[in-house]
Short mmCIF file of C-alpha atoms and ligand atoms in Angstrom, two decimals:
data_model
loop_
_atom_site.label_atom_id
_atom_site.label_comp_id
_atom_site.label_asym_id
_atom_site.label_seq_id
_atom_site.Cartn_x
_atom_site.Cartn_y
_atom_site.Cartn_z
CA MET A 1 126.44 65.16 53.80
CA LYS A 2 124.04 67.58 55.30
CA GLN A 3 120.44 66.96 54.39
CA GLY A 4 118.08 69.39 52.74
CA THR A 5 120.34 72.34 52.20
CA ILE A 6 120.71 74.87 49.42
CA LEU A 7 123.58 77.16 48.58
CA ALA A 8 122.65 80.83 48.87
CA GLY A 9 124.84 83.92 49.15
CA GLY A 10 127.97 81.85 49.61
CA ILE A 11 126.77 80.04 52.75
CA LEU A 12 124.59 77.04 53.21
CA THR A 13 121.11 77.76 54.42
CA ALA A 14 118.16 75.56 55.23
CA PRO A 15 115.11 76.10 53.08
CA LEU A 16 112.19 77.79 54.87
CA PHE A 17 109.86 75.45 56.76
CA ALA A 18 112.38 72.65 56.26
CA LYS A 19 112.77 69.73 58.62
CA ALA A 20 115.61 70.14 61.07
CA ASN A 21 119.14 69.77 59.75
CA TYR A 22 120.97 66.80 61.15
CA PHE A 23 124.55 65.94 60.58
CA SER A 24 126.28 62.64 59.98
CA GLY A 25 129.75 63.40 61.14
CA ALA A 26 132.10 65.78 62.93
CA ASP A 27 133.46 67.09 59.64
CA THR A 28 130.23 68.79 58.69
CA VAL A 29 129.97 72.39 59.80
CA ILE A 30 127.09 73.19 62.14
CA LYS A 31 126.27 76.86 61.68
CA VAL A 32 125.12 78.99 64.60
CA ALA A 33 123.38 82.35 64.73
CA LEU A 34 123.42 84.40 67.93
CA ILE A 35 120.35 86.57 68.63
CA GLY A 36 121.02 88.88 71.55
CA CYS A 37 124.76 89.61 71.88
CA GLY A 38 124.95 90.62 75.55
CA GLY A 39 126.64 88.93 78.48
CA ARG A 40 124.83 85.59 78.32
CA GLY A 41 124.71 85.51 74.53
CA THR A 42 128.46 85.94 74.33
CA GLY A 43 128.98 83.19 76.90
CA ALA A 44 126.53 80.84 75.18
CA ALA A 45 128.15 81.42 71.76
CA MET A 46 131.55 80.65 73.27
CA GLN A 47 130.19 77.45 74.82
CA ALA A 48 128.67 76.39 71.48
CA LEU A 49 132.05 76.98 69.77
CA LEU A 50 133.89 75.07 72.52
CA THR A 51 131.93 71.84 71.91
CA LYS A 52 133.67 68.94 70.16
CA GLN A 53 131.58 69.41 67.03
CA ASN A 54 132.60 71.41 64.03
CA VAL A 55 130.66 74.53 64.93
CA LYS A 56 130.91 77.96 63.30
CA LEU A 57 129.29 81.23 64.34
CA VAL A 58 127.97 82.67 61.07
CA ALA A 59 125.58 85.47 62.05
CA MET A 60 124.99 87.86 64.92
CA ALA A 61 121.87 89.93 65.61
CA ASP A 62 121.18 92.55 68.25
CA ALA A 63 118.98 95.59 68.78
CA PHE A 64 122.19 97.64 69.14
CA LYS A 65 125.35 97.61 67.05
CA ASP A 66 127.67 98.35 70.02
CA ARG A 67 126.54 95.10 71.67
CA ILE A 68 127.45 93.10 68.57
CA ASP A 69 130.82 94.81 68.43
CA SER A 70 131.68 94.03 72.06
CA ALA A 71 130.50 90.41 71.77
CA TYR A 72 132.48 89.97 68.52
CA LYS A 73 135.60 91.35 70.17
CA GLN A 74 135.26 89.13 73.23
CA LEU A 75 134.65 86.00 71.16
CA ASN A 76 137.70 86.79 69.02
CA ALA A 77 139.98 87.17 72.06
CA ASP A 78 143.37 85.45 71.80
CA ASP A 79 142.78 84.18 75.32
CA LEU A 80 139.20 83.67 76.41
CA SER A 81 140.30 83.70 80.06
CA ASP A 82 140.55 87.50 79.69
CA TRP A 83 136.76 87.57 80.23
CA SER A 84 135.66 84.01 80.97
CA GLY A 85 136.96 81.15 83.05
CA VAL A 86 138.11 79.31 79.93
CA LYS A 87 141.66 79.15 78.53
CA GLY A 88 142.30 79.11 74.79
CA ASN A 89 140.34 80.69 71.98
CA VAL A 90 137.59 80.08 69.46
CA LYS A 91 138.49 82.76 66.94
CA ASN A 92 139.00 80.34 64.05
CA LYS A 93 135.35 79.28 64.52
CA ILE A 94 133.96 82.76 63.96
CA ASP A 95 132.91 83.68 60.47
CA VAL A 96 130.76 86.79 60.86
CA PRO A 97 131.62 89.47 58.31
CA ALA A 98 129.88 92.84 58.57
CA GLU A 99 127.13 91.74 56.18
CA ARG A 100 126.09 89.00 58.58
CA MET A 101 125.80 91.36 61.56
CA PHE A 102 122.19 92.50 61.82
CA VAL A 103 120.95 95.38 63.91
CA GLY A 104 117.45 96.39 65.07
CA PHE A 105 114.16 94.86 66.13
CA ASP A 106 113.97 92.81 62.92
CA ALA A 107 117.59 91.62 63.06
CA TYR A 108 116.52 88.13 64.13
CA GLN A 109 114.59 87.64 60.87
CA LYS A 110 117.77 88.14 58.88
CA ALA A 111 120.04 85.97 61.03
CA ILE A 112 117.83 82.93 61.60
CA PRO A 113 117.74 81.71 57.98
CA LEU A 114 121.54 81.59 57.85
CA ALA A 115 122.14 78.95 60.54
CA ASP A 116 121.31 75.44 61.70
CA VAL A 117 121.25 76.25 65.43
CA ILE A 118 119.89 79.45 66.88
CA ILE A 119 120.95 80.89 70.24
CA LEU A 120 118.21 83.11 71.72
CA THR A 121 119.61 85.33 74.47
CA THR A 122 117.79 88.65 74.32
CA PRO A 123 115.78 89.89 77.30
CA PRO A 124 112.95 87.39 77.75
CA GLY A 125 110.12 89.63 76.48
CA PHE A 126 111.24 88.86 72.92
CA ARG A 127 111.68 85.12 73.38
CA PRO A 128 108.20 84.04 72.17
CA ILE A 129 108.60 85.94 68.88
CA HIS A 130 112.13 84.71 68.31
CA PHE A 131 111.36 81.12 69.31
CA GLU A 132 108.32 80.99 67.04
CA GLU A 133 110.41 82.19 64.10
CA ALA A 134 113.27 79.74 64.74
CA VAL A 135 110.79 76.85 65.00
CA LYS A 136 108.95 77.98 61.87
CA GLN A 137 112.26 77.88 60.02
CA GLY A 138 113.07 74.39 61.28
CA LYS A 139 116.10 75.24 63.46
CA HIS A 140 117.57 73.60 66.53
CA ILE A 141 117.51 76.04 69.41
CA PHE A 142 119.30 76.97 72.57
CA MET A 143 117.23 79.59 74.38
CA GLU A 144 117.75 81.24 77.70
CA LYS A 145 115.24 81.31 80.49
CA PRO A 146 112.77 82.83 81.15
CA VAL A 147 110.99 82.19 77.85
CA ALA A 148 108.34 84.91 78.20
CA THR A 149 107.19 87.67 80.54
CA ASP A 150 103.39 87.33 80.33
CA PRO A 151 100.77 84.56 79.99
CA ASN A 152 100.20 85.31 76.31
CA GLY A 153 103.92 84.82 75.65
CA VAL A 154 103.88 81.53 77.59
CA MET A 155 100.99 80.32 75.43
CA ARG A 156 102.88 81.23 72.26
CA VAL A 157 105.94 79.31 73.42
CA LEU A 158 103.80 76.28 74.37
CA LYS A 159 102.26 76.25 70.91
CA ALA A 160 105.62 76.62 69.15
CA ALA A 161 107.03 73.89 71.44
CA GLU A 162 104.44 71.48 70.03
CA GLU A 163 105.51 72.40 66.52
CA ALA A 164 109.18 71.92 67.48
CA LYS A 165 108.36 68.40 68.70
CA LYS A 166 106.59 67.55 65.46
CA LYS A 167 109.59 68.77 63.49
CA LYS A 168 112.01 66.95 65.86
CA LEU A 169 113.94 70.13 66.57
CA ASN A 170 116.24 69.83 69.57
CA VAL A 171 115.46 72.63 72.04
CA VAL A 172 117.56 73.25 75.12
CA VAL A 173 116.44 75.92 77.62
CA GLY A 174 119.07 77.54 79.88
CA LEU A 175 117.60 76.24 83.12
CA GLN A 176 121.06 74.79 83.58
CA ARG A 177 120.45 72.92 86.82
CA HIS A 178 118.90 70.21 84.59
CA TYR A 179 122.40 69.84 83.07
CA GLN A 180 124.31 70.00 86.36
CA ASN A 181 125.72 66.76 87.81
CA SER A 182 124.75 67.43 91.44
CA TYR A 183 121.12 68.14 90.57
CA ARG A 184 120.94 65.15 88.23
CA GLU A 185 122.31 62.85 90.94
CA LEU A 186 119.90 64.22 93.55
CA PHE A 187 116.99 63.86 91.11
CA LYS A 188 117.87 60.19 90.51
CA ARG A 189 117.63 59.56 94.27
CA LYS A 190 114.65 61.77 95.09
CA ASP A 191 112.49 58.79 96.07
CA GLN A 192 114.72 58.33 99.13
CA ILE A 193 112.77 61.16 100.80
CA GLY A 194 109.39 59.58 100.16
CA GLU A 195 106.57 61.81 99.05
CA ILE A 196 107.50 65.50 98.76
CA VAL A 197 105.24 67.45 101.13
CA SER A 198 106.86 70.89 101.11
CA ALA A 199 109.68 72.83 99.58
CA GLN A 200 111.59 76.08 99.94
CA ALA A 201 113.38 78.09 97.32
CA TRP A 202 115.52 81.21 97.67
CA TRP A 203 117.11 83.81 95.40
CA ASN A 204 118.15 86.48 97.82
CA ASN A 205 121.05 88.81 97.02
CA ASP A 206 122.02 92.40 96.32
CA GLY A 207 120.40 92.76 92.91
CA VAL A 208 121.80 93.56 89.47
CA TRP A 209 123.06 96.38 87.22
CA VAL A 210 121.23 99.61 86.41
CA ASN A 211 121.70 101.43 83.12
CA PRO A 212 120.71 105.04 83.97
CA ARG A 213 118.86 107.16 81.42
CA LYS A 214 121.14 108.98 78.97
CA GLU A 215 120.43 112.22 77.21
CA GLY A 216 119.03 111.86 73.74
CA GLN A 217 117.56 108.37 74.30
CA THR A 218 113.98 107.78 73.25
CA GLU A 219 111.82 106.15 75.94
CA MET A 220 112.01 102.86 73.99
CA GLU A 221 115.81 102.94 73.78
CA TYR A 222 116.07 103.76 77.47
CA GLN A 223 113.86 100.84 78.46
CA MET A 224 115.67 98.47 76.09
CA ARG A 225 119.06 99.46 77.61
CA ASN A 226 117.71 99.36 81.19
CA TRP A 227 115.53 96.32 80.50
CA TYR A 228 115.75 94.66 83.90
CA TYR A 229 113.32 97.14 85.44
CA PHE A 230 110.45 96.83 82.94
CA ASN A 231 108.09 93.89 83.04
CA TRP A 232 107.37 93.59 79.33
CA LEU A 233 111.10 92.95 78.87
CA CYS A 234 112.15 91.24 82.11
CA GLY A 235 109.14 89.94 83.99
CA ASP A 236 110.49 91.19 87.38
CA HIS A 237 113.29 89.37 89.19
CA ILE A 238 111.02 86.60 90.42
CA THR A 239 110.78 85.60 86.75
CA GLU A 240 114.20 86.62 85.54
CA GLN A 241 116.30 84.95 88.25
CA HIS A 242 114.21 83.11 90.82
CA ILE A 243 112.76 80.96 88.01
CA HIS A 244 115.86 78.76 88.43
CA ASN A 245 114.91 77.73 91.97
CA ILE A 246 111.16 77.48 91.33
CA ASP A 247 111.90 75.32 88.29
CA VAL A 248 113.94 72.87 90.41
CA ILE A 249 110.96 72.35 92.68
CA ASN A 250 108.62 71.81 89.68
CA TRP A 251 111.12 69.35 88.26
CA PHE A 252 111.44 67.28 91.45
CA LYS A 253 107.67 67.50 92.08
CA GLY A 254 106.98 66.42 88.49
CA GLY A 255 104.30 69.10 88.07
CA TYR A 256 103.32 72.75 88.35
CA PRO A 257 101.36 74.67 90.98
CA VAL A 258 97.59 75.11 90.67
CA LYS A 259 97.52 78.43 92.52
CA ALA A 260 99.67 80.96 94.35
CA GLN A 261 99.35 83.71 96.89
CA GLY A 262 102.02 85.97 98.32
CA MET A 263 103.28 89.36 99.27
CA GLY A 264 105.95 91.73 98.03
CA GLY A 265 106.89 95.30 97.33
CA ARG A 266 109.81 97.70 96.85
CA GLN A 267 111.51 98.93 99.96
CA VAL A 268 114.95 100.17 98.91
CA ARG A 269 115.14 99.91 95.12
CA LYS A 270 112.66 102.57 94.16
CA GLY A 271 114.42 105.28 92.14
CA LYS A 272 113.44 106.55 88.69
CA ASP A 273 115.87 104.13 87.03
CA HIS A 274 114.26 101.20 88.91
CA GLY A 275 111.25 101.18 86.63
CA GLU A 276 108.29 99.18 87.94
CA ILE A 277 109.68 96.00 89.49
CA PHE A 278 109.56 94.97 93.15
CA ASP A 279 112.65 94.30 95.22
CA HIS A 280 111.13 91.41 97.20
CA HIS A 281 108.51 88.69 96.73
CA TYR A 282 107.40 85.92 99.08
CA VAL A 283 105.06 83.39 97.51
CA GLU A 284 103.21 80.27 98.59
CA PHE A 285 102.80 78.04 95.54
CA HIS A 286 100.16 75.32 96.02
CA TYR A 287 100.48 72.04 94.07
CA ALA A 288 97.51 69.81 93.22
CA ASP A 289 98.48 67.25 95.90
CA GLY A 290 98.29 69.90 98.62
CA SER A 291 102.03 70.34 98.99
CA ILE A 292 103.42 73.88 99.16
CA LEU A 293 106.52 75.63 97.88
CA ASN A 294 107.49 78.62 100.00
CA SER A 295 109.52 80.81 97.67
CA GLN A 296 111.38 83.98 98.45
CA CYS A 297 113.43 86.31 96.30
CA ARG A 298 114.94 89.58 97.38
CA HIS A 299 117.23 92.16 95.81
CA ILE A 300 118.25 94.16 98.86
CA PRO A 301 121.88 94.79 99.78
CA LYS A 302 123.15 93.94 103.29
CA THR A 303 120.45 91.30 103.86
CA MET A 304 120.89 87.52 104.12
CA ALA A 305 122.12 86.19 100.79
CA LYS A 306 121.01 82.72 99.73
CA VAL A 307 120.34 81.03 96.40
CA ASP A 308 119.20 77.45 97.00
CA GLU A 309 116.40 74.89 97.15
CA LEU A 310 115.24 72.45 99.81
CA LEU A 311 112.67 69.69 99.45
CA THR A 312 111.06 67.96 102.44
CA GLY A 313 109.50 64.54 102.06
CA THR A 314 107.75 62.05 104.29
CA LYS A 315 111.10 60.24 104.89
CA GLY A 316 113.78 62.90 104.46
CA LYS A 317 115.10 66.06 102.89
CA ILE A 318 117.02 67.07 99.79
CA PHE A 319 119.43 69.99 100.26
CA CYS A 320 120.25 71.02 96.69
CA GLY A 321 123.04 73.51 97.42
CA ALA A 322 124.86 71.14 99.78
CA GLY A 323 124.19 68.28 97.36
CA ASN A 324 122.95 65.92 100.00
CA ILE A 325 119.96 63.87 101.12
CA THR A 326 119.21 63.26 104.81
CA ASP A 327 116.60 61.38 106.78
CA LEU A 328 114.21 63.42 108.91
CA LYS A 329 116.65 63.35 111.84
CA GLY A 330 119.48 64.79 109.78
CA LYS A 331 121.47 61.59 109.12
CA VAL A 332 123.13 61.93 105.73
CA LEU A 333 121.87 59.24 103.33
CA TYR A 334 123.66 60.53 100.24
CA GLN A 335 126.34 63.13 99.65
CA PHE A 336 127.20 64.30 96.11
CA ASP A 337 130.95 64.38 95.53
CA GLN A 338 131.55 68.07 94.75
CA LYS A 339 134.78 67.10 92.92
CA THR A 340 132.59 65.60 90.19
CA GLU A 341 130.60 68.80 89.63
CA ASN A 342 130.55 70.10 86.04
CA ASN A 343 130.02 73.45 84.36
CA PRO A 344 126.36 73.08 83.35
CA TYR A 345 126.54 76.05 80.96
CA GLN A 346 129.07 74.08 78.92
CA THR A 347 127.26 70.75 79.30
CA GLU A 348 124.07 72.25 77.85
CA HIS A 349 125.89 72.94 74.63
CA ASP A 350 128.03 69.77 74.67
CA GLU A 351 124.91 67.62 74.84
CA LEU A 352 122.87 69.70 72.38
CA PHE A 353 125.55 69.78 69.68
CA ALA A 354 126.46 66.12 70.17
CA ALA A 355 122.83 65.16 69.61
CA ILE A 356 122.52 67.33 66.50
CA ALA A 357 125.76 65.96 65.07
CA LYS A 358 124.60 62.37 65.62
CA GLY A 359 121.23 63.05 64.09
CA GLU A 360 119.48 62.40 67.37
CA TYR A 361 116.34 64.09 68.61
CA LYS A 362 116.92 64.25 72.38
CA TYR A 363 115.97 67.64 73.86
CA ALA A 364 112.49 69.14 74.16
CA ASP A 365 112.94 71.63 77.00
CA ALA A 366 110.57 74.33 75.74
CA GLU A 367 107.38 73.05 77.37
CA ASN A 368 108.95 72.86 80.81
CA GLY A 369 110.70 76.19 80.18
CA ALA A 370 107.32 77.75 79.40
CA LYS A 371 105.57 76.19 82.40
CA SER A 372 108.30 77.12 84.86
CA THR A 373 108.24 80.65 83.37
CA MET A 374 104.45 80.60 83.95
CA THR A 375 105.01 79.52 87.57
CA SER A 376 107.21 82.55 88.16
CA ILE A 377 104.70 84.86 86.44
CA LEU A 378 101.96 83.39 88.63
CA GLY A 379 104.04 84.42 91.64
CA ARG A 380 104.42 87.96 90.29
CA LEU A 381 100.67 88.27 89.68
CA ALA A 382 100.06 87.06 93.23
CA THR A 383 102.45 89.53 94.88
CA TYR A 384 101.33 92.44 92.68
CA THR A 385 97.63 91.90 93.44
CA GLY A 386 97.75 90.37 96.92
CA GLN A 387 95.12 87.90 95.73
CA VAL A 388 95.06 84.13 95.26
CA VAL A 389 95.85 83.61 91.59
CA GLU A 390 94.89 80.37 89.88
CA TRP A 391 97.10 78.79 87.24
CA ASP A 392 94.39 78.00 84.70
CA LYS A 393 92.80 81.41 84.97
CA ALA A 394 96.12 83.25 84.68
CA LEU A 395 97.46 81.12 81.81
CA ASN A 396 94.24 81.48 79.82
CA SER A 397 93.80 85.17 80.69
CA GLY A 398 95.29 86.36 77.39
CA MET A 399 97.30 88.87 79.42
CA ASP A 400 99.72 90.54 77.00
CA ILE A 401 102.04 93.30 78.22
CA GLN A 402 104.09 93.69 75.05
CA PRO A 403 104.32 96.90 72.97
CA LYS A 404 101.95 97.32 70.04
CA THR A 405 104.87 98.39 67.81
CA TYR A 406 108.53 97.53 68.07
CA ALA A 407 110.43 100.67 67.00
CA PHE A 408 112.75 103.07 68.77
CA ASP A 409 110.31 105.95 68.25
CA ALA A 410 107.30 103.88 69.39
CA ALA A 411 105.82 104.10 72.89
CA PRO A 412 106.62 101.21 75.25
CA PRO A 413 103.63 99.80 77.16
CA ILE A 414 104.59 101.56 80.38
CA LEU A 415 105.52 105.23 80.62
CA PRO A 416 106.82 107.41 83.46
CA GLY A 417 104.59 110.00 85.08
CA ALA A 418 105.35 113.75 84.99
CA ASP A 419 107.69 113.25 87.98
CA GLY A 420 109.76 110.67 86.08
CA TYR A 421 108.62 107.71 88.20
CA TYR A 422 106.84 104.68 86.77
CA PRO A 423 103.57 103.31 88.10
CA VAL A 424 104.19 100.37 90.45
CA ALA A 425 101.71 97.63 91.41
CA VAL A 426 99.95 98.06 94.74
CA PRO A 427 98.60 94.89 96.43
CA GLY A 428 94.92 95.21 97.17
CA VAL A 429 94.53 97.85 94.46
CA THR A 430 96.16 96.33 91.37
CA LYS A 431 93.76 94.04 89.49
CA TYR A 432 94.19 92.21 86.18
CA TRP A 433 90.83 90.54 85.71
N1 LIG B 501 120.91 80.74 82.73
C1 LIG B 501 121.54 81.67 83.37
O1 LIG B 501 122.14 81.44 84.41
C2 LIG B 501 121.55 83.05 82.82
C3 LIG B 501 122.53 83.97 83.21
C4 LIG B 501 122.50 85.26 82.68
C5 LIG B 501 121.48 85.62 81.82
N2 LIG B 501 120.51 84.73 81.47
C6 LIG B 501 119.41 85.12 80.59
O2 LIG B 501 119.90 85.51 79.32
C7 LIG B 501 119.10 86.55 78.79
C8 LIG B 501 119.99 87.74 78.45
O3 LIG B 501 120.60 88.23 79.63
P1 LIG B 501 121.96 89.03 79.59
O4 LIG B 501 122.48 89.06 80.97
O5 LIG B 501 122.84 88.51 78.50
O6 LIG B 501 121.47 90.49 79.17
P2 LIG B 501 122.24 91.56 78.31
O7 LIG B 501 121.55 92.87 78.47
O8 LIG B 501 123.72 91.50 78.62
O9 LIG B 501 122.04 91.03 76.82
C9 LIG B 501 120.84 91.09 76.14
C10 LIG B 501 121.15 91.49 74.70
O10 LIG B 501 119.99 91.39 73.90
C11 LIG B 501 119.91 92.53 73.05
N3 LIG B 501 118.54 92.71 72.59
C12 LIG B 501 117.50 93.28 73.26
N4 LIG B 501 116.39 93.21 72.52
C13 LIG B 501 116.71 92.61 71.36
C14 LIG B 501 116.00 92.26 70.19
N5 LIG B 501 114.66 92.50 70.08
N6 LIG B 501 116.64 91.65 69.18
C15 LIG B 501 117.97 91.40 69.27
N7 LIG B 501 118.72 91.72 70.36
C16 LIG B 501 118.10 92.30 71.39
C17 LIG B 501 120.45 93.63 73.92
O11 LIG B 501 120.82 94.78 73.18
C18 LIG B 501 121.62 92.97 74.61
O12 LIG B 501 122.78 93.02 73.85
C19 LIG B 501 118.03 86.82 79.83
O13 LIG B 501 116.87 86.11 79.53
C20 LIG B 501 118.62 86.29 81.11
O14 LIG B 501 117.66 85.87 82.04
C21 LIG B 501 120.56 83.46 81.96
#
C-alpha cells in the first residue's frame, strides 16, 4: 500500500507538504507529471514509462497547448521508433485526459499535486520556481540541467535542495554522464592519474534551432518560443550545453572553481532572432588547489566540432570521449569496453524509479546540479565582462535576471531596440557589480 495518500478527483494525490511517497511493490502505480512538454520532456516521460516499475503519466503542463498536443501524440505512438531510438510503445501507461492537461505560466501548480514524481523539463529559467514547488509538495523529482540561469536562481535551488534532503525526496538531475557506464568506470579509476593538475572541456558545434518571430506574437511569447537566445530563459549556451562538460571536471575534481576569467563574443550568430547570447566563450576556471580548467564552447558552423573532456594528472590522463586512461607517455592503462556502454538517459530513470519503488532514498543530485550550473554562469559572467569573477561574490550577488511578472502581455527583462536588435554584453564595458 502506498503511504500517506488521499483520494481526490478520482486519482490518488499526496497531501500538501507530505513526506515523499514510497512504494512497497511493483504493483503500485507511481504517478508522473510532466512539466515542459518539449523535446526533452517527451523523451524523459517516455524513459520514465519504459522503466520496469508500474509508472503512469497522469498530468501534463506546458506554457503552450500545441506543445502538449505534440508530446501527447508522440508518447501515444504505436511504435516509439517513429521518433525515438526505442521499439515498442508506452501508450497503455498514459492516462492524461483533457482535464489533466494544464496550459500557461501557472500550469505547473495544477499538475504537481496530482503525481508522485515530477519531471521538470522547461527552459532552465523556470527551474528554480518549479523545483521549489515540487519539493514543497513532497515529490520525487527528475529535473533537467541547467537548474537556473542566474545566481539568485542557483541560491533558490540550493535552498530547496536542502529541504529535499530533509524530506528524503529522490532528486535526479539530467547531467547524464553521471549515469553513463564509461564515465562511471573512468571515475572509479581516476586515482590512476595522480593529482589532477589541469583539465580541458569542449562543446564546439554548429549551434541549435531558431524560432523566428511570428506576426501577432507578444514580445513575451516570442521570447518563450525562441528561448535559446535569451539569458533569463536559457543562460547562454555555456550554461545550456557546455554545463555537461564543465560538470564532468567538477565531478572528477571533487569541487568547484573559486574564480574564472575568459573571453567571448558573437562573430557569426548575430541576427535579430539571435537575441543576446554569444556564439563563443573561452574560460579559464581556477580551482582552490591552483589547478585550471580550460573550457571552450562555440556555436559556429564549419569550425572544428568537438564535445569532450580531458583531465591531466601528475601520473597520467583521462580521455573521457575515448573512454581511456593513459600514463604521461601515452601508454594505455585502462580502456573502457564501448560494447558495455548504456543509454544514460534511460538509466537515470531506471535507477530513480527503482529506488522510489523500493522505498529507498538514493539520489540527491540537486546541490551538484546547482553548483555546476553556477560554474557555467560564472563563465558567462567572466566572458561578458572580461573581468576576473569570483565564485563567492557572484553566487552571493543576488543577481536576478527573471521577469517581474510572468504573463504573455508582460514585458520580459530584455527588450529589443528600435532597430529590432537586442543589447549584447561588451567585455570591458558590461559590469554587474
Ligand atoms: N540532458 C540533456 O542532454 C538534454 C538534452 C536536451 C535538452 N535538455 C534540457 O531540457 C530542457 C528543455 O529543453 P528542450 O530541448 O526540451 O526544449 P523545448 O523547447 O523542446 O521544450 C521546452 C518546453 O517547455 C515549455 N515551457 C516553457 N516555459 C514553460 C513554463 N513556464 N511552464 C511550463 N512549460 C513551459 C515550452 O513551451 C516547451 O514545450 C532544457 O533545460 C535543456 O537544457 C537536456
